[in-house]
Short mmCIF file of C-alpha atoms in Angstrom, two decimals:
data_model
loop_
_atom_site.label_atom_id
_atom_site.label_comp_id
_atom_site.label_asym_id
_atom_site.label_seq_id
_atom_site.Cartn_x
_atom_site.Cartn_y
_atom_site.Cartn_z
CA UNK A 1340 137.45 125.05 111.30
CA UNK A 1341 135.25 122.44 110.50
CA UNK A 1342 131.81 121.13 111.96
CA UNK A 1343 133.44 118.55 114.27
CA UNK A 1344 136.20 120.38 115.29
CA UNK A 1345 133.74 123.19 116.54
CA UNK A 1346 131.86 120.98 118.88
CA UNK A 1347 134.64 118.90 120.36
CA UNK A 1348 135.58 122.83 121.00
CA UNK A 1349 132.15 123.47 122.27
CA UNK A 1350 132.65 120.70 124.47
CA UNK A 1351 135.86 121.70 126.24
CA UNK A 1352 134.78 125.15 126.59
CA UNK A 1353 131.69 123.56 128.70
CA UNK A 1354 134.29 121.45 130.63
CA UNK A 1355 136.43 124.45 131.37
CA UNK A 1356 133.34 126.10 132.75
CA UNK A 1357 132.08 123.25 135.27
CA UNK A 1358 135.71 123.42 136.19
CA UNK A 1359 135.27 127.44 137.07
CA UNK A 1360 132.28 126.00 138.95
CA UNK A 1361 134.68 123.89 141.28
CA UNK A 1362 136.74 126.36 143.66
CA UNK A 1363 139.88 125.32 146.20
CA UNK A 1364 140.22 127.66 148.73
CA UNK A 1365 143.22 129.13 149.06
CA UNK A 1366 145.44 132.10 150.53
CA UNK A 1367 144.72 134.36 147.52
CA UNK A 1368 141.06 133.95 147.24
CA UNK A 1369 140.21 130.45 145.49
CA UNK A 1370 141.66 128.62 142.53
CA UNK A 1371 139.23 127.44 139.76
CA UNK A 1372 139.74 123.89 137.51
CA UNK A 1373 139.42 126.21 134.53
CA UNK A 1374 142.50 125.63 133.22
CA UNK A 1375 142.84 121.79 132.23
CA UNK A 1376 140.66 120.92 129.36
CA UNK A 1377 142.31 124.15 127.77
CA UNK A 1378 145.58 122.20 127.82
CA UNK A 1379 143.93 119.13 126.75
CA UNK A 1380 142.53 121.24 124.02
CA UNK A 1381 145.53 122.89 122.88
CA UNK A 1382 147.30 119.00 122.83
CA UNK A 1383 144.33 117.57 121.05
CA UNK A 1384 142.97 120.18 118.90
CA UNK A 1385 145.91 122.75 118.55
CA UNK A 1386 147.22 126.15 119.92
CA UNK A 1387 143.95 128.06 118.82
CA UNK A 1388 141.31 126.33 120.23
CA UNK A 1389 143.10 125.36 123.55
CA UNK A 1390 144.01 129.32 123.62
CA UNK A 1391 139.83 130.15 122.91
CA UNK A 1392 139.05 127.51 125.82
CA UNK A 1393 141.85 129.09 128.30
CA UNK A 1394 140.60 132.35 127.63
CA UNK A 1395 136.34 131.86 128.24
CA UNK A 1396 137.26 129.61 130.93
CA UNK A 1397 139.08 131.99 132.58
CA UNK A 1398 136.73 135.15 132.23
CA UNK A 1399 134.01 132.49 133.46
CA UNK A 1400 135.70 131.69 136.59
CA UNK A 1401 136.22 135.43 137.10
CA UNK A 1402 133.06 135.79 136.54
CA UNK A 1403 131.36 133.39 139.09
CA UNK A 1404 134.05 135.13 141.66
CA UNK A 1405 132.45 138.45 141.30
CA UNK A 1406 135.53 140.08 138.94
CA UNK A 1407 137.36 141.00 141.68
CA UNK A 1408 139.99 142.61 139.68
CA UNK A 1409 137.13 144.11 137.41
CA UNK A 1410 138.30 144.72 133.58
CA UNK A 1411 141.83 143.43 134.89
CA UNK A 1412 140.36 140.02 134.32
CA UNK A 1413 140.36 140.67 130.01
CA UNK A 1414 144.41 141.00 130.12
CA UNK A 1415 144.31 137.73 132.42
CA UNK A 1416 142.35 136.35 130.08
CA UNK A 1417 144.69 137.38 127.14
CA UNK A 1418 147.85 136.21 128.79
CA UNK A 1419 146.03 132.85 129.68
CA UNK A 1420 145.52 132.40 125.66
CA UNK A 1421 148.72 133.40 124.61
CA UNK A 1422 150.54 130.99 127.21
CA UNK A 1423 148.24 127.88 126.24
CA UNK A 1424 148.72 128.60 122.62
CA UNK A 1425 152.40 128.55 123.41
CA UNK A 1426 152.13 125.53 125.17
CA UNK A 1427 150.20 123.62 122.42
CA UNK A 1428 152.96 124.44 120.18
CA UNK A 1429 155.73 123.76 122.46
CA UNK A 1430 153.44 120.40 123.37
CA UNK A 1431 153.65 119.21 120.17
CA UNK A 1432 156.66 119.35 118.99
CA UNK A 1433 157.02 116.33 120.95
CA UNK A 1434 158.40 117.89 124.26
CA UNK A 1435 155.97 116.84 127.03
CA UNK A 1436 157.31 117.89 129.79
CA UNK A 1437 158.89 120.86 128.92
CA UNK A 1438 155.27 122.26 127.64
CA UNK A 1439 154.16 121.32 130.97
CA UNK A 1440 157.49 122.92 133.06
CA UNK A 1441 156.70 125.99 130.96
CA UNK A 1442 152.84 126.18 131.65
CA UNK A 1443 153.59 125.91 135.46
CA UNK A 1444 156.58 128.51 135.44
CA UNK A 1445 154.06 130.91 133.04
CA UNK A 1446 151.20 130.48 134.92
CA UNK A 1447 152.52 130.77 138.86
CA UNK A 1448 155.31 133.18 138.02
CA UNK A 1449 155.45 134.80 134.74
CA UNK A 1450 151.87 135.78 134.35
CA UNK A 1451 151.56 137.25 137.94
CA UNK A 1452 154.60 139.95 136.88
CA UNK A 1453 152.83 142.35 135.84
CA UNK A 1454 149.93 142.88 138.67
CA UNK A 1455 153.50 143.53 140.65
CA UNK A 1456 153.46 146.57 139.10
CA UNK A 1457 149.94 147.27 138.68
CA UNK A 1458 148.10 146.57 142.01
CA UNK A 1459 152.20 146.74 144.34
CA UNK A 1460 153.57 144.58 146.61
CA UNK A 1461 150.33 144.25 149.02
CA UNK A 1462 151.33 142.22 152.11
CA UNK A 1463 154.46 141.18 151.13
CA UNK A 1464 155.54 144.46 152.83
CA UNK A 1465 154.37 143.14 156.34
CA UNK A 1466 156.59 144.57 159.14
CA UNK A 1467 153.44 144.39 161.80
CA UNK A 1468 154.16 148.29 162.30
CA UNK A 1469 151.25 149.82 160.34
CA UNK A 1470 147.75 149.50 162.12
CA UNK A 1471 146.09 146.66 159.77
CA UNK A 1472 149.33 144.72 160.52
CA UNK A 1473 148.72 145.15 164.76
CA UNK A 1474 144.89 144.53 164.38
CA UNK A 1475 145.98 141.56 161.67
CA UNK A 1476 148.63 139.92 164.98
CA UNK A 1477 145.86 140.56 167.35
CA UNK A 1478 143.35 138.62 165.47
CA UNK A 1479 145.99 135.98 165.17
CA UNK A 1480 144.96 135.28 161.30
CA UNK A 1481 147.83 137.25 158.56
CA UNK A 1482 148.25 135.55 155.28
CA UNK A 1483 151.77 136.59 155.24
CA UNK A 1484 153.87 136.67 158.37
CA UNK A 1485 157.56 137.88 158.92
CA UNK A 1486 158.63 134.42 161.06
CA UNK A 1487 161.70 136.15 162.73
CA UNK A 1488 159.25 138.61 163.88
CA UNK A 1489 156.30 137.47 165.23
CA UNK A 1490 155.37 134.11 166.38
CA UNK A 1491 151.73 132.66 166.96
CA UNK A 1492 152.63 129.96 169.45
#
């Protein structure tokens, strides 16, 4: 790598972390901005450096979120490199919107797969007959709620 190319990197690494800065709350915690200048790396500058970006912007996000799934968060941030690197390459070989179908399919179903097996099914096993499901209908707050069940009218 050359001089230039390693400060247009340093600067997309900095973008990826003011994106870890900004979190959406969601169901599963909060989702960081981390993500997109890795992908506009890995267009603009190739598989490696958008794969470098993915990967620091990732473990920075974790980071600012306390590393809630602790050394968990390194194989996160592996995947996240390998699947922008295959984007990039997939991205230019002039198939735009496949790279991006395959980024969203890697990233919200793929990459999850194996924390399945790791961490288990969690509350998708909700039946409301254990006693964190009772005190989780009482409260009238579950994340995940069996519809033909239970209904919070």
């Amino acid at each position: 790598m050359n001089a230039k190319k390693i400060n247009v990197l340093a600067i997309f690494i900095a973008i990826s972390v003011i994106g870890a800065f900004i979190k959406i709350p969601s169901f599963i915690g909060s989702v960081a901005l981390d993500s997109a200048p890795s992908l506009i790396a890995g267009a603009l500058l190739g598989g490696l450096a958008g794969g470098i970006v993915a990967a620091l912007g990732h473990l920075v996000s974790a980071y600012l979120g306390g590393l809630p799934l602790g050394m968990l968060h390194l194989f996160i941030a592996v995947e996240m490199f390998l699947l922008v690197f295959t984007f990039s390459k997939i991205y230019q070989t002039g198939n735009s919107i496949i790279s991006i179908l395959f980024f969203v399919l890697g990233n919200g179903v793929i990459l999850p797969l194996p924390f399945l097996y790791l961490m288990g099914k969690g509350l998708l096993h909700f039946d409301g007959s254990s006693t964190a499901d009772r005190s989780c209908i009482e409260r009238h707050y579950c994340p995940v709620v069996n519809a033909k069940a239970y209904s919070f009218s």
